Short mmCIF file of C-alpha atoms in Angstrom, two decimals:
data_model
loop_
_atom_site.label_atom_id
_atom_site.label_comp_id
_atom_site.label_asym_id
_atom_site.label_seq_id
_atom_site.Cartn_x
_atom_site.Cartn_y
_atom_site.Cartn_z
CA UNK A 1 31.22 78.49 6.52
CA UNK A 2 27.73 77.16 5.52
CA UNK A 3 27.58 73.91 6.53
CA UNK A 4 24.92 71.04 6.53
CA UNK A 5 24.85 68.30 8.93
CA UNK A 6 25.09 64.95 7.38
CA UNK A 7 23.46 62.21 9.56
CA UNK A 8 22.18 58.77 8.91
CA UNK A 9 18.98 59.75 10.49
CA UNK A 10 18.46 62.78 8.22
CA UNK A 11 19.68 60.61 5.26
CA UNK A 12 17.28 57.84 5.65
CA UNK A 13 14.39 60.23 6.43
CA UNK A 14 14.59 61.63 3.02
CA UNK A 15 14.89 58.37 1.32
CA UNK A 16 11.97 56.73 3.24
CA UNK A 17 9.51 58.91 1.42
CA UNK A 18 10.42 56.83 -1.71
CA UNK A 19 10.16 53.54 0.06
CA UNK A 20 6.62 53.48 1.28
CA UNK A 21 5.00 49.94 1.01
CA UNK A 22 2.64 49.04 -1.60
CA UNK A 23 0.38 46.15 -1.87
CA UNK A 24 1.35 43.37 -3.88
CA UNK A 25 -0.68 42.35 -6.77
CA UNK A 26 -2.11 38.99 -6.40
CA UNK A 27 -1.49 36.31 -9.07
CA UNK A 28 -4.59 34.10 -10.16
CA UNK A 29 -2.80 31.39 -12.16
CA UNK A 30 -3.72 27.84 -11.84
CA UNK A 31 -0.89 26.23 -10.03
CA UNK A 32 0.87 23.32 -12.07
CA UNK A 33 4.19 21.99 -11.73
CA UNK A 34 7.38 23.92 -10.34
CA UNK A 35 6.80 27.79 -10.52
CA UNK A 36 9.73 30.27 -9.28
CA UNK A 37 8.14 33.56 -8.19
CA UNK A 38 10.90 36.46 -8.18
CA UNK A 39 10.87 39.98 -7.33
CA UNK A 40 11.68 42.53 -10.25
CA UNK A 41 12.02 46.12 -9.47
CA UNK A 42 11.60 47.59 -12.89
CA UNK A 43 10.15 47.14 -16.36
CA UNK A 44 12.57 48.13 -19.30
CA UNK A 45 11.23 49.87 -21.92
CA UNK A 46 13.01 47.66 -24.33
CA UNK A 47 13.36 43.89 -23.48
CA UNK A 48 15.87 42.69 -25.95
CA UNK A 49 19.32 42.54 -24.68
CA UNK A 50 20.76 42.42 -28.17
CA UNK A 51 19.89 45.92 -28.23
CA UNK A 52 19.89 47.16 -24.58
CA UNK A 53 22.80 45.17 -22.69
CA UNK A 54 21.96 46.21 -19.35
CA UNK A 55 21.08 43.97 -16.16
CA UNK A 56 17.61 45.15 -15.84
CA UNK A 57 16.95 43.71 -19.29
CA UNK A 58 19.13 40.61 -18.97
CA UNK A 59 17.43 39.72 -15.41
CA UNK A 60 14.25 38.74 -17.39
CA UNK A 61 15.54 38.49 -20.87
CA UNK A 62 18.49 36.07 -20.39
CA UNK A 63 16.13 33.16 -19.73
CA UNK A 64 14.64 33.55 -23.07
CA UNK A 65 17.38 34.99 -25.46
CA UNK A 66 20.89 33.19 -25.37
CA UNK A 67 24.35 34.68 -25.98
CA UNK A 68 27.20 32.68 -27.64
CA UNK A 69 28.79 32.01 -24.07
CA UNK A 70 28.14 32.62 -20.49
CA UNK A 71 30.77 33.47 -17.60
CA UNK A 72 31.73 30.48 -15.62
CA UNK A 73 33.63 29.90 -12.34
CA UNK A 74 35.44 26.96 -13.68
CA UNK A 75 35.17 27.06 -17.25
CA UNK A 76 38.14 27.59 -19.76
CA UNK A 77 38.84 31.28 -19.81
CA UNK A 78 36.04 31.96 -17.30
CA UNK A 79 33.48 31.05 -20.03
CA UNK A 80 30.92 28.21 -20.68
CA UNK A 81 29.54 27.52 -24.02
CA UNK A 82 25.92 28.29 -24.95
CA UNK A 83 25.13 28.93 -28.50
CA UNK A 84 28.72 28.72 -29.44
CA UNK A 85 30.68 25.55 -28.67
CA UNK A 86 34.27 26.97 -29.38
CA UNK A 87 35.75 30.15 -30.31
CA UNK A 88 39.18 30.91 -31.79
CA UNK A 89 40.88 34.31 -32.62
CA UNK A 90 43.50 34.90 -35.39
CA UNK A 91 46.99 36.02 -34.30
CA UNK A 92 46.42 39.27 -36.28
CA UNK A 93 43.34 40.11 -34.63
CA UNK A 94 41.50 40.30 -38.01
CA UNK A 95 39.16 37.44 -37.36
CA UNK A 96 37.52 35.13 -35.04
CA UNK A 97 35.61 32.08 -35.67
CA UNK A 98 32.74 30.37 -33.81
CA UNK A 99 31.53 26.82 -34.15
CA UNK A 100 27.90 26.93 -33.03
CA UNK A 101 25.74 24.40 -31.36
CA UNK A 102 23.62 22.09 -33.60
CA UNK A 103 20.19 20.84 -33.11
CA UNK A 104 18.98 24.20 -31.50
CA UNK A 105 15.46 25.59 -32.36
CA UNK A 106 13.87 29.03 -31.93
CA UNK A 107 10.84 28.82 -29.72
CA UNK A 108 8.67 29.12 -32.89
CA UNK A 109 10.14 25.88 -34.12
CA UNK A 110 12.62 27.15 -36.93
CA UNK A 111 16.22 26.18 -36.64
CA UNK A 112 18.97 28.15 -35.24
CA UNK A 113 21.87 28.86 -37.79
CA UNK A 114 24.83 30.83 -38.69
CA UNK A 115 22.71 33.35 -40.51
CA UNK A 116 21.12 34.36 -37.19
CA UNK A 117 24.41 35.15 -35.72
CA UNK A 118 25.56 36.94 -38.73
CA UNK A 119 22.40 38.98 -38.80
CA UNK A 120 22.53 39.91 -35.09
CA UNK A 121 26.03 40.83 -35.22
CA UNK A 122 26.02 43.23 -38.09
CA UNK A 123 22.36 44.45 -38.06
CA UNK A 124 21.91 44.65 -34.40
CA UNK A 125 24.89 44.40 -32.02
CA UNK A 126 27.16 46.58 -34.15
CA UNK A 127 24.76 49.44 -34.99
CA UNK A 128 22.29 49.55 -32.26
CA UNK A 129 23.74 47.94 -29.16
CA UNK A 130 24.98 50.26 -26.36
CA UNK A 131 28.05 48.21 -25.67
CA UNK A 132 28.24 46.28 -29.09
CA UNK A 133 28.80 49.49 -30.81
CA UNK A 134 32.34 49.55 -29.14
CA UNK A 135 33.25 46.04 -29.06
CA UNK A 136 32.25 45.51 -32.63
CA UNK A 137 33.30 48.92 -34.08
CA UNK A 138 35.67 47.33 -36.77
CA UNK A 139 33.39 44.36 -37.53
CA UNK A 140 33.19 44.28 -41.42
CA UNK A 141 31.67 41.09 -42.41
CA UNK A 142 30.62 37.86 -41.13
CA UNK A 143 31.14 34.74 -43.22
CA UNK A 144 29.01 31.71 -42.92
CA UNK A 145 30.58 28.71 -44.67
CA UNK A 146 28.09 26.42 -43.13
CA UNK A 147 25.08 26.72 -40.85
CA UNK A 148 27.22 26.05 -37.74
CA UNK A 149 30.03 28.40 -38.47
CA UNK A 150 30.46 31.97 -38.12
CA UNK A 151 33.61 33.82 -39.09
CA UNK A 152 33.87 37.33 -37.95
CA UNK A 153 36.17 39.58 -39.94
CA UNK A 154 37.46 43.00 -38.58
CA UNK A 155 38.69 45.93 -40.66
CA UNK A 156 41.15 46.68 -38.00
CA UNK A 157 42.78 44.39 -35.47
CA UNK A 158 40.53 43.78 -32.87
CA UNK A 159 41.84 42.14 -29.72
CA UNK A 160 40.49 38.50 -29.21
CA UNK A 161 40.93 39.16 -25.28
CA UNK A 162 38.20 41.86 -25.71
CA UNK A 163 35.82 39.72 -27.78
CA UNK A 164 36.19 36.58 -25.52
CA UNK A 165 35.40 38.75 -22.18
CA UNK A 166 32.55 40.49 -23.88
CA UNK A 167 30.54 37.40 -25.24
CA UNK A 168 28.40 36.92 -22.06
CA UNK A 169 27.21 40.60 -22.33
CA UNK A 170 27.20 41.48 -26.08
CA UNK A 171 26.27 38.46 -27.86
CA UNK A 172 22.61 37.89 -27.26
CA UNK A 173 21.52 36.13 -30.59
CA UNK A 174 18.12 37.13 -32.04
CA UNK A 175 16.37 35.38 -34.83
CA UNK A 176 16.86 36.67 -38.31
CA UNK A 177 13.42 35.73 -39.49
CA UNK A 178 11.82 37.67 -36.76
CA UNK A 179 13.50 41.04 -37.44
CA UNK A 180 14.53 40.98 -41.17
CA UNK A 181 12.74 43.43 -43.00
CA UNK A 182 12.07 45.59 -40.21
CA UNK A 183 12.19 49.33 -40.89
CA UNK A 184 13.25 50.15 -37.27
CA UNK A 185 14.69 47.12 -35.44
CA UNK A 186 15.16 49.15 -32.33
CA UNK A 187 11.35 50.01 -32.39
CA UNK A 188 10.06 46.72 -33.36
CA UNK A 189 7.19 45.33 -31.25
CA UNK A 190 9.22 42.11 -31.34
CA UNK A 191 11.69 43.49 -28.78
CA UNK A 192 9.00 43.06 -26.22
CA UNK A 193 7.54 39.87 -27.22
CA UNK A 194 10.76 37.67 -27.39
CA UNK A 195 11.45 34.77 -29.30
CA UNK A 196 14.41 33.13 -28.22
CA UNK A 197 16.57 29.64 -28.07
CA UNK A 198 16.61 29.88 -24.26
CA UNK A 199 15.27 27.24 -21.61
CA UNK A 200 12.22 29.48 -21.18
CA UNK A 201 9.61 31.04 -23.52
CA UNK A 202 8.07 34.54 -23.13
CA UNK A 203 4.65 33.76 -22.30
CA UNK A 204 3.01 37.25 -21.03
CA UNK A 205 3.75 40.69 -19.58
CA UNK A 206 1.01 42.50 -17.61
CA UNK A 207 2.49 46.08 -17.22
CA UNK A 208 2.68 46.96 -13.43
CA UNK A 209 2.08 43.53 -12.37
CA UNK A 210 4.45 40.65 -13.86
CA UNK A 211 6.35 38.85 -16.59
CA UNK A 212 5.58 35.02 -17.10
CA UNK A 213 8.09 32.86 -18.78
CA UNK A 214 7.12 29.03 -19.33
CA UNK A 215 9.31 26.08 -19.87
CA UNK A 216 10.69 25.45 -23.42
CA UNK A 217 10.17 21.76 -24.14
CA UNK A 218 12.40 21.75 -26.97
CA UNK A 219 15.42 23.23 -25.04
CA UNK A 220 18.86 21.83 -26.23
CA UNK A 221 20.05 21.28 -22.77
CA UNK A 222 19.33 17.75 -21.71
CA UNK A 223 17.01 17.60 -18.70
CA UNK A 224 16.79 21.39 -18.74
CA UNK A 225 15.18 23.64 -17.75
CA UNK A 226 14.14 22.10 -14.23
CA UNK A 227 11.37 24.95 -13.78
CA UNK A 228 8.06 24.71 -15.36
CA UNK A 229 7.51 28.49 -15.14
CA UNK A 230 9.04 31.67 -13.73
CA UNK A 231 6.91 34.60 -12.68
CA UNK A 232 8.78 38.08 -12.42
CA UNK A 233 6.53 40.22 -10.08
CA UNK A 234 6.98 43.82 -10.23
CA UNK A 235 7.83 45.30 -7.00
CA UNK A 236 9.31 48.62 -7.59
CA UNK A 237 9.19 49.19 -3.79
CA UNK A 238 12.28 47.34 -2.72
CA UNK A 239 11.27 47.64 0.88
CA UNK A 240 8.35 45.19 0.26
CA UNK A 241 10.58 42.32 -0.89
CA UNK A 242 11.71 41.11 2.51
CA UNK A 243 8.10 40.99 3.69
CA UNK A 244 7.06 39.23 0.31
CA UNK A 245 9.72 36.46 0.89
CA UNK A 246 8.98 35.92 4.50
CA UNK A 247 5.17 35.61 3.61
CA UNK A 248 5.89 33.22 0.85
CA UNK A 249 4.49 35.41 -1.87
CA UNK A 250 7.92 35.36 -3.70
CA UNK A 251 10.74 32.95 -3.44
CA UNK A 252 13.88 34.94 -4.59
CA UNK A 253 15.00 38.55 -4.75
CA UNK A 254 18.07 39.36 -6.45
CA UNK A 255 20.36 42.58 -6.80
CA UNK A 256 20.07 43.62 -3.21
CA UNK A 257 16.29 44.08 -3.68
CA UNK A 258 16.11 43.04 0.19
CA UNK A 259 17.57 46.34 1.61
CA UNK A 260 20.92 45.79 3.05
CA UNK A 261 19.29 47.30 6.43
CA UNK A 262 17.16 43.90 6.52
CA UNK A 263 19.89 41.36 5.86
CA UNK A 264 20.96 40.91 9.39
CA UNK A 265 17.45 39.98 10.41
CA UNK A 266 16.33 38.04 7.30
CA UNK A 267 19.35 35.93 7.36
CA UNK A 268 18.09 34.26 10.79
CA UNK A 269 14.70 33.38 9.39
CA UNK A 270 14.23 29.61 9.11
CA UNK A 271 14.07 28.63 5.29
CA UNK A 272 15.63 31.86 3.91
CA UNK A 273 19.22 31.86 2.52
CA UNK A 274 21.44 34.87 1.97
CA UNK A 275 23.87 34.61 -1.06
CA UNK A 276 26.71 37.19 -1.82
CA UNK A 277 28.18 35.11 -4.50
CA UNK A 278 27.00 35.33 -8.30
CA UNK A 279 28.00 38.92 -8.85
CA UNK A 280 31.72 38.59 -9.38
CA UNK A 281 31.50 39.60 -13.14
CA UNK A 282 28.92 42.44 -12.43
CA UNK A 283 30.87 45.03 -10.21
CA UNK A 284 28.53 48.09 -9.74
CA UNK A 285 29.91 51.39 -9.47
CA UNK A 286 28.23 54.39 -7.91
CA UNK A 287 29.03 57.34 -9.85
CA UNK A 288 27.99 60.99 -10.55
CA UNK A 289 27.23 61.83 -14.33
CA UNK A 290 27.80 65.19 -15.35
CA UNK A 291 26.25 67.22 -18.18
CA UNK A 292 28.91 69.16 -19.64
CA UNK A 293 26.73 71.51 -21.37
CA UNK A 294 26.04 73.24 -18.38
CA UNK A 295 28.70 76.01 -18.22
CA UNK A 296 29.40 75.66 -14.48
CA UNK A 297 30.09 71.89 -14.96
CA UNK A 298 32.03 72.30 -18.09
CA UNK A 299 34.67 73.78 -15.51
CA UNK A 300 37.05 71.20 -14.34
CA UNK A 301 37.65 73.04 -11.08
CA UNK A 302 33.96 72.80 -10.47
CA UNK A 303 33.98 69.06 -11.03
CA UNK A 304 37.02 68.82 -8.58
CA UNK A 305 35.03 70.76 -6.03
CA UNK A 306 32.04 68.26 -6.25
CA UNK A 307 34.60 65.47 -5.87
CA UNK A 308 36.08 67.03 -2.77
CA UNK A 309 32.65 67.67 -1.39
CA UNK A 310 31.70 63.98 -1.19
CA UNK A 311 32.69 61.78 1.80
CA UNK A 312 33.16 58.34 0.26
CA UNK A 313 33.71 56.77 3.67
CA UNK A 314 30.63 58.17 5.08
CA UNK A 315 28.96 56.77 1.73
CA UNK A 316 30.36 53.31 2.09
CA UNK A 317 29.73 53.14 5.76
CA UNK A 318 26.22 54.49 6.20
CA UNK A 319 24.36 54.02 2.75
CA UNK A 320 26.16 50.51 1.92
CA UNK A 321 26.49 49.47 5.54
CA UNK A 322 30.13 48.44 4.76
CA UNK A 323 29.18 46.31 1.78
CA UNK A 324 31.26 48.22 -0.74
CA UNK A 325 34.53 49.79 -1.29
CA UNK A 326 35.56 53.55 -2.06
CA UNK A 327 36.35 54.07 -5.64
CA UNK A 328 39.49 55.84 -7.08
CA UNK A 329 38.32 55.83 -10.79
CA UNK A 330 36.59 54.12 -13.42
CA UNK A 331 37.98 50.58 -13.03
CA UNK A 332 37.31 48.97 -9.60
CA UNK A 333 40.15 47.43 -7.30
CA UNK A 334 38.83 44.00 -7.89
CA UNK A 335 39.96 44.06 -11.59
CA UNK A 336 43.67 43.59 -10.85
CA UNK A 337 44.46 42.93 -14.43
CA UNK A 338 43.49 46.50 -15.27
CA UNK A 339 43.39 48.45 -12.07
CA UNK A 340 45.60 51.46 -11.52
CA UNK A 341 45.56 53.01 -8.21
CA UNK A 342 48.16 55.72 -8.95
CA UNK A 343 45.86 58.34 -10.12
CA UNK A 344 44.88 61.77 -8.64
CA UNK A 345 42.45 61.35 -5.65
CA UNK A 346 40.02 63.77 -4.17
CA UNK A 347 39.61 63.17 -0.56
CA UNK A 348 36.71 64.70 1.50
CA UNK A 349 37.68 68.47 1.98
CA UNK A 350 34.88 70.82 2.35
CA UNK A 351 37.48 73.94 2.59
CA UNK A 352 39.31 72.63 -0.68
CA UNK A 353 35.90 72.43 -2.48
CA UNK A 354 34.82 75.89 -1.49
CA UNK A 355 38.29 77.41 -2.48
CA UNK A 356 38.03 75.68 -5.77
CA UNK A 357 34.57 76.95 -6.53
CA UNK A 358 35.65 80.37 -5.57
CA UNK A 359 38.72 79.94 -8.15
CA UNK A 360 36.18 78.92 -10.74
CA UNK A 361 34.42 82.22 -10.58
CA UNK A 362 31.45 80.98 -8.68
CA UNK A 363 31.33 83.05 -5.41
CA UNK A 364 28.55 82.59 -2.81
CA UNK A 365 25.57 84.95 -3.20
CA UNK A 366 23.28 86.48 -0.66
CA UNK A 367 21.97 83.53 1.14
CA UNK A 368 25.16 81.31 0.42
CA UNK A 369 24.23 79.71 -2.71
CA UNK A 370 26.46 79.78 -5.60
CA UNK A 371 24.40 78.29 -8.34
CA UNK A 372 21.53 75.51 -8.46
CA UNK A 373 21.56 72.21 -10.23
CA UNK A 374 18.87 69.48 -11.17
CA UNK A 375 20.02 66.21 -9.64
CA UNK A 376 18.39 62.93 -11.08
CA UNK A 377 19.01 59.78 -9.04
CA UNK A 378 18.69 56.65 -10.87
CA UNK A 379 15.64 54.84 -9.47
CA UNK A 380 16.83 51.16 -9.83
CA UNK A 381 18.32 50.72 -6.42
CA UNK A 382 17.79 52.06 -2.89
CA UNK A 383 21.43 52.99 -2.50
CA UNK A 384 21.24 55.30 -5.66
CA UNK A 385 18.22 57.01 -4.30
CA UNK A 386 19.87 57.38 -1.02
CA UNK A 387 23.07 58.70 -2.23
CA UNK A 388 20.88 61.27 -4.35
CA UNK A 389 19.71 62.56 -0.85
CA UNK A 390 23.13 62.63 0.70
CA UNK A 391 24.54 64.30 -2.75
CA UNK A 392 22.01 67.15 -2.35
CA UNK A 393 23.29 67.77 1.19
CA UNK A 394 26.80 67.44 0.34
CA UNK A 395 26.35 70.05 -2.28
CA UNK A 396 24.56 72.34 0.01
CA UNK A 397 27.54 72.34 2.23
CA UNK A 398 29.55 74.02 -0.58
CA UNK A 399 27.00 76.32 -1.66
CA UNK A 400 25.49 74.55 -4.71
CA UNK A 401 21.72 74.28 -4.48
CA UNK A 402 20.69 70.82 -5.98
CA UNK A 403 17.10 69.96 -6.70
CA UNK A 404 16.46 66.20 -6.67
CA UNK A 405 14.21 65.03 -9.27
CA UNK A 406 12.90 61.51 -8.82
CA UNK A 407 11.75 59.56 -11.90
CA UNK A 408 10.61 56.05 -12.63
CA UNK A 409 13.05 53.93 -14.59
CA UNK A 410 11.67 54.75 -18.12
CA UNK A 411 11.43 58.50 -17.41
CA UNK A 412 14.99 58.58 -15.69
CA UNK A 413 16.52 56.78 -18.75
CA UNK A 414 14.55 59.14 -21.22
CA UNK A 415 15.73 62.42 -19.22
CA UNK A 416 19.48 61.50 -18.92
CA UNK A 417 20.33 59.48 -22.14
CA UNK A 418 17.72 60.85 -24.68
CA UNK A 419 16.82 64.37 -23.67
CA UNK A 420 19.68 65.28 -21.76
CA UNK A 421 17.58 67.09 -19.12
CA UNK A 422 19.85 66.79 -16.38
CA UNK A 423 22.71 68.54 -14.63
CA UNK A 424 23.85 65.80 -12.48
CA UNK A 425 22.79 62.06 -12.38
CA UNK A 426 23.31 59.22 -10.08
CA UNK A 427 24.50 56.24 -12.16
CA UNK A 428 24.88 52.57 -11.15
CA UNK A 429 27.36 51.84 -13.98
CA UNK A 430 28.84 48.34 -14.24
CA UNK A 431 32.17 47.11 -14.75
CA UNK A 432 32.26 43.63 -16.77
CA UNK A 433 35.82 42.62 -16.55
CA UNK A 434 37.24 44.79 -19.53
CA UNK A 435 37.35 48.44 -19.92
CA UNK A 436 36.14 48.19 -23.45
CA UNK A 437 32.76 46.29 -22.62
CA UNK A 438 31.20 48.88 -20.30
CA UNK A 439 33.60 51.61 -19.19
CA UNK A 440 34.91 53.40 -22.20
CA UNK A 441 31.41 54.16 -23.33
CA UNK A 442 31.11 56.35 -20.25
CA UNK A 443 33.88 58.69 -21.48
CA UNK A 444 34.27 58.38 -25.14
CA UNK A 445 32.48 61.16 -27.16
CA UNK A 446 30.29 60.76 -30.12
CA UNK A 447 27.84 58.25 -28.57
CA UNK A 448 24.31 59.06 -30.26
CA UNK A 449 21.43 60.37 -28.20
CA UNK A 450 19.34 57.60 -26.84
CA UNK A 451 22.07 55.01 -25.88
CA UNK A 452 21.53 54.00 -22.11
CA UNK A 453 24.33 53.93 -19.73
CA UNK A 454 26.87 55.84 -21.99
CA UNK A 455 28.46 59.06 -22.23
CA UNK A 456 25.51 61.51 -22.90
CA UNK A 457 26.76 64.51 -20.98
CA UNK A 458 28.40 66.03 -24.02
CA UNK A 459 31.91 65.35 -22.75
CA UNK A 460 34.69 65.38 -25.31
CA UNK A 461 38.31 64.99 -25.04
CA UNK A 462 40.49 64.10 -28.09
CA UNK A 463 43.30 62.68 -26.14
CA UNK A 464 41.00 60.23 -24.24
CA UNK A 465 38.97 59.26 -27.61
CA UNK A 466 42.46 58.65 -29.30
CA UNK A 467 43.52 56.41 -26.47
CA UNK A 468 40.46 54.54 -26.42
CA UNK A 469 40.36 53.91 -30.18
CA UNK A 470 44.15 52.83 -29.81
CA UNK A 471 43.43 50.34 -27.21
CA UNK A 472 40.59 48.96 -29.28
CA UNK A 473 43.16 48.04 -31.84
CA UNK A 474 45.98 46.99 -29.74
CA UNK A 475 46.30 43.27 -29.83
CA UNK A 476 49.08 42.58 -27.69
CA UNK A 477 47.69 41.99 -23.96
CA UNK A 478 50.60 43.92 -22.16
CA UNK A 479 50.34 46.94 -24.32
CA UNK A 480 46.72 47.06 -24.13
CA UNK A 481 46.54 46.82 -20.63
CA UNK A 482 48.96 49.53 -20.21
CA UNK A 483 46.93 51.94 -22.33
CA UNK A 484 43.94 51.29 -20.00
CA UNK A 485 45.91 52.24 -17.06
CA UNK A 486 47.05 55.46 -18.79
CA UNK A 487 43.24 56.16 -19.57
CA UNK A 488 42.29 55.94 -15.84
CA UNK A 489 45.03 58.63 -15.13
CA UNK A 490 43.45 60.99 -17.77
CA UNK A 491 39.84 60.22 -16.66
CA UNK A 492 40.84 61.16 -12.92
CA UNK A 493 42.40 64.38 -13.92
CA UNK A 494 39.65 65.75 -16.06
CA UNK A 495 36.57 63.83 -14.05
CA UNK A 496 34.26 63.52 -16.84
CA UNK A 497 32.38 61.40 -14.41
CA UNK A 498 32.86 61.09 -10.55
CA UNK A 499 33.28 57.59 -9.13
CA UNK A 500 32.27 57.20 -5.57
CA UNK A 501 32.16 53.46 -4.54
CA UNK A 502 32.26 49.85 -5.89
CA UNK A 503 29.88 47.33 -4.60
CA UNK A 504 28.45 43.86 -5.50
CA UNK A 505 24.86 42.70 -4.86
CA UNK A 506 22.97 40.23 -2.44
CA UNK A 507 20.51 37.42 -3.38
CA UNK A 508 17.98 36.32 -0.90
CA UNK A 509 15.89 32.99 -1.75
CA UNK A 510 13.85 30.37 -0.17
CA UNK A 511 16.05 27.51 0.85
CA UNK A 512 13.89 25.51 -1.64
CA UNK A 513 15.65 27.29 -4.53
CA UNK A 514 18.63 25.04 -5.61
CA UNK A 515 21.56 25.95 -7.86
CA UNK A 516 21.47 29.66 -6.81
CA UNK A 517 24.52 31.92 -7.31
CA UNK A 518 26.50 29.01 -9.23
CA UNK A 519 28.17 31.45 -12.02
CA UNK A 520 29.66 34.86 -11.94
CA UNK A 521 26.42 36.39 -13.59
CA UNK A 522 24.17 34.20 -12.03
CA UNK A 523 21.17 36.64 -11.70
CA UNK A 524 21.30 37.62 -15.42
CA UNK A 525 22.04 34.12 -16.76
CA UNK A 526 19.70 31.39 -18.13
CA UNK A 527 18.52 29.68 -14.71
CA UNK A 528 18.13 26.30 -16.84
CA UNK A 529 19.53 24.38 -13.93
CA UNK A 530 17.59 26.17 -11.06
CA UNK A 531 15.00 24.18 -9.72
CA UNK A 532 12.63 23.88 -6.48
CA UNK A 533 12.64 21.40 -3.97
CA UNK A 534 9.14 19.89 -3.32
#
């Protein structure tokens, strides 16, 4: 048997080349008031969360653009009002009524009204947003009987449970007067010069250096925001974040930007706090995306072989240092309402993987290789890069020669989600509390090219598509839950995507930063009440 040694030393040696330290750009602003300096590891191509509902976008934009509601630890139904003060769904699932906050202004001084919500829903969320396409698939009209009421009307029954669960993620409201008349909203320059209603106004972006947000003096929240300014310093090298915190060059690093290997040491540094809270609504899932256009990968036995070649326990223990759980499928174990553990499993078994590849008609050639693939690890996290190195070794052990292609965030998204120029990709997908919000898009066919974090592998399964569509129109909660449990079985059988591990993140901050991690989506919420001690 042609076996490759998978040691922690060799794994991290490969990844270390990606983590070479870079010098931090020095900010030269005049200091005035309270400024929070935060590490940011990427610069999204489109900063509008109404179009791209992803955490890399939300991290900056959620302070500027607000949603109808936000996640809450103690709010009714796990929600706290933002631009909407109340919401109610009809018994037949054909309408949902939102009462909107009064006295809210856009950052350019114009009033926020129900017309903005109607425009956002019909012209942006439904046709353009990666997640809104599914959540609002059956949205037909939005009635605006007055400036502070919006009534969503659906052509088919739409579960209000889904709408309610989705609000923090899919309902970022944009200004109608900014985007109306644009020939191509998705390509508008306004997507990167945000005008919102949030506690902070977009002030400046210097590519490769920083985003700067400034206090909104007309914010509707009484006594908020507490900060005068937020600077997101672009630090693509995650290994630099710990040193920058200790040197006082930044005051906060979220999304485990301080590598897990540094946590034990940095947690003992005076004046620095480590938080594991604040990600409860953002379970990340380490998965292998598959381009089903490739003949070898269209064979389910090949996909099963790849699944058997992965030692999930090793990944959790060595890459995540125990800060993760092995995955059984597309719904994580920490979502008990929907989770189904009674699905086909693929335990680590190199002999089984080799046998499946032989059965699939791909014997080893001279030199022991069966075929070659291009493997693109997502560049957003240390762990996804390290897993890419591990997966290359794991595939070599079963005769698959994988070439790792490392791109920056923009190039990776274009290659995988627009150009489909990949064979396998390492993805950090997110489960956001309901399968219809962020999970079904990974396996349902028909998503147009260019939609990020979606099924761009060309996978199509009519039975899975029909089940997803049926669940999307099932108003009864118990029946809807049962359909999603059935979906997990079908996906585990056919493996359109291979789930490996589920994990949460860590925030590391100066002890001067107050009101950290106080909601389940804290890192991607508004930070209106975040403040700095003198």
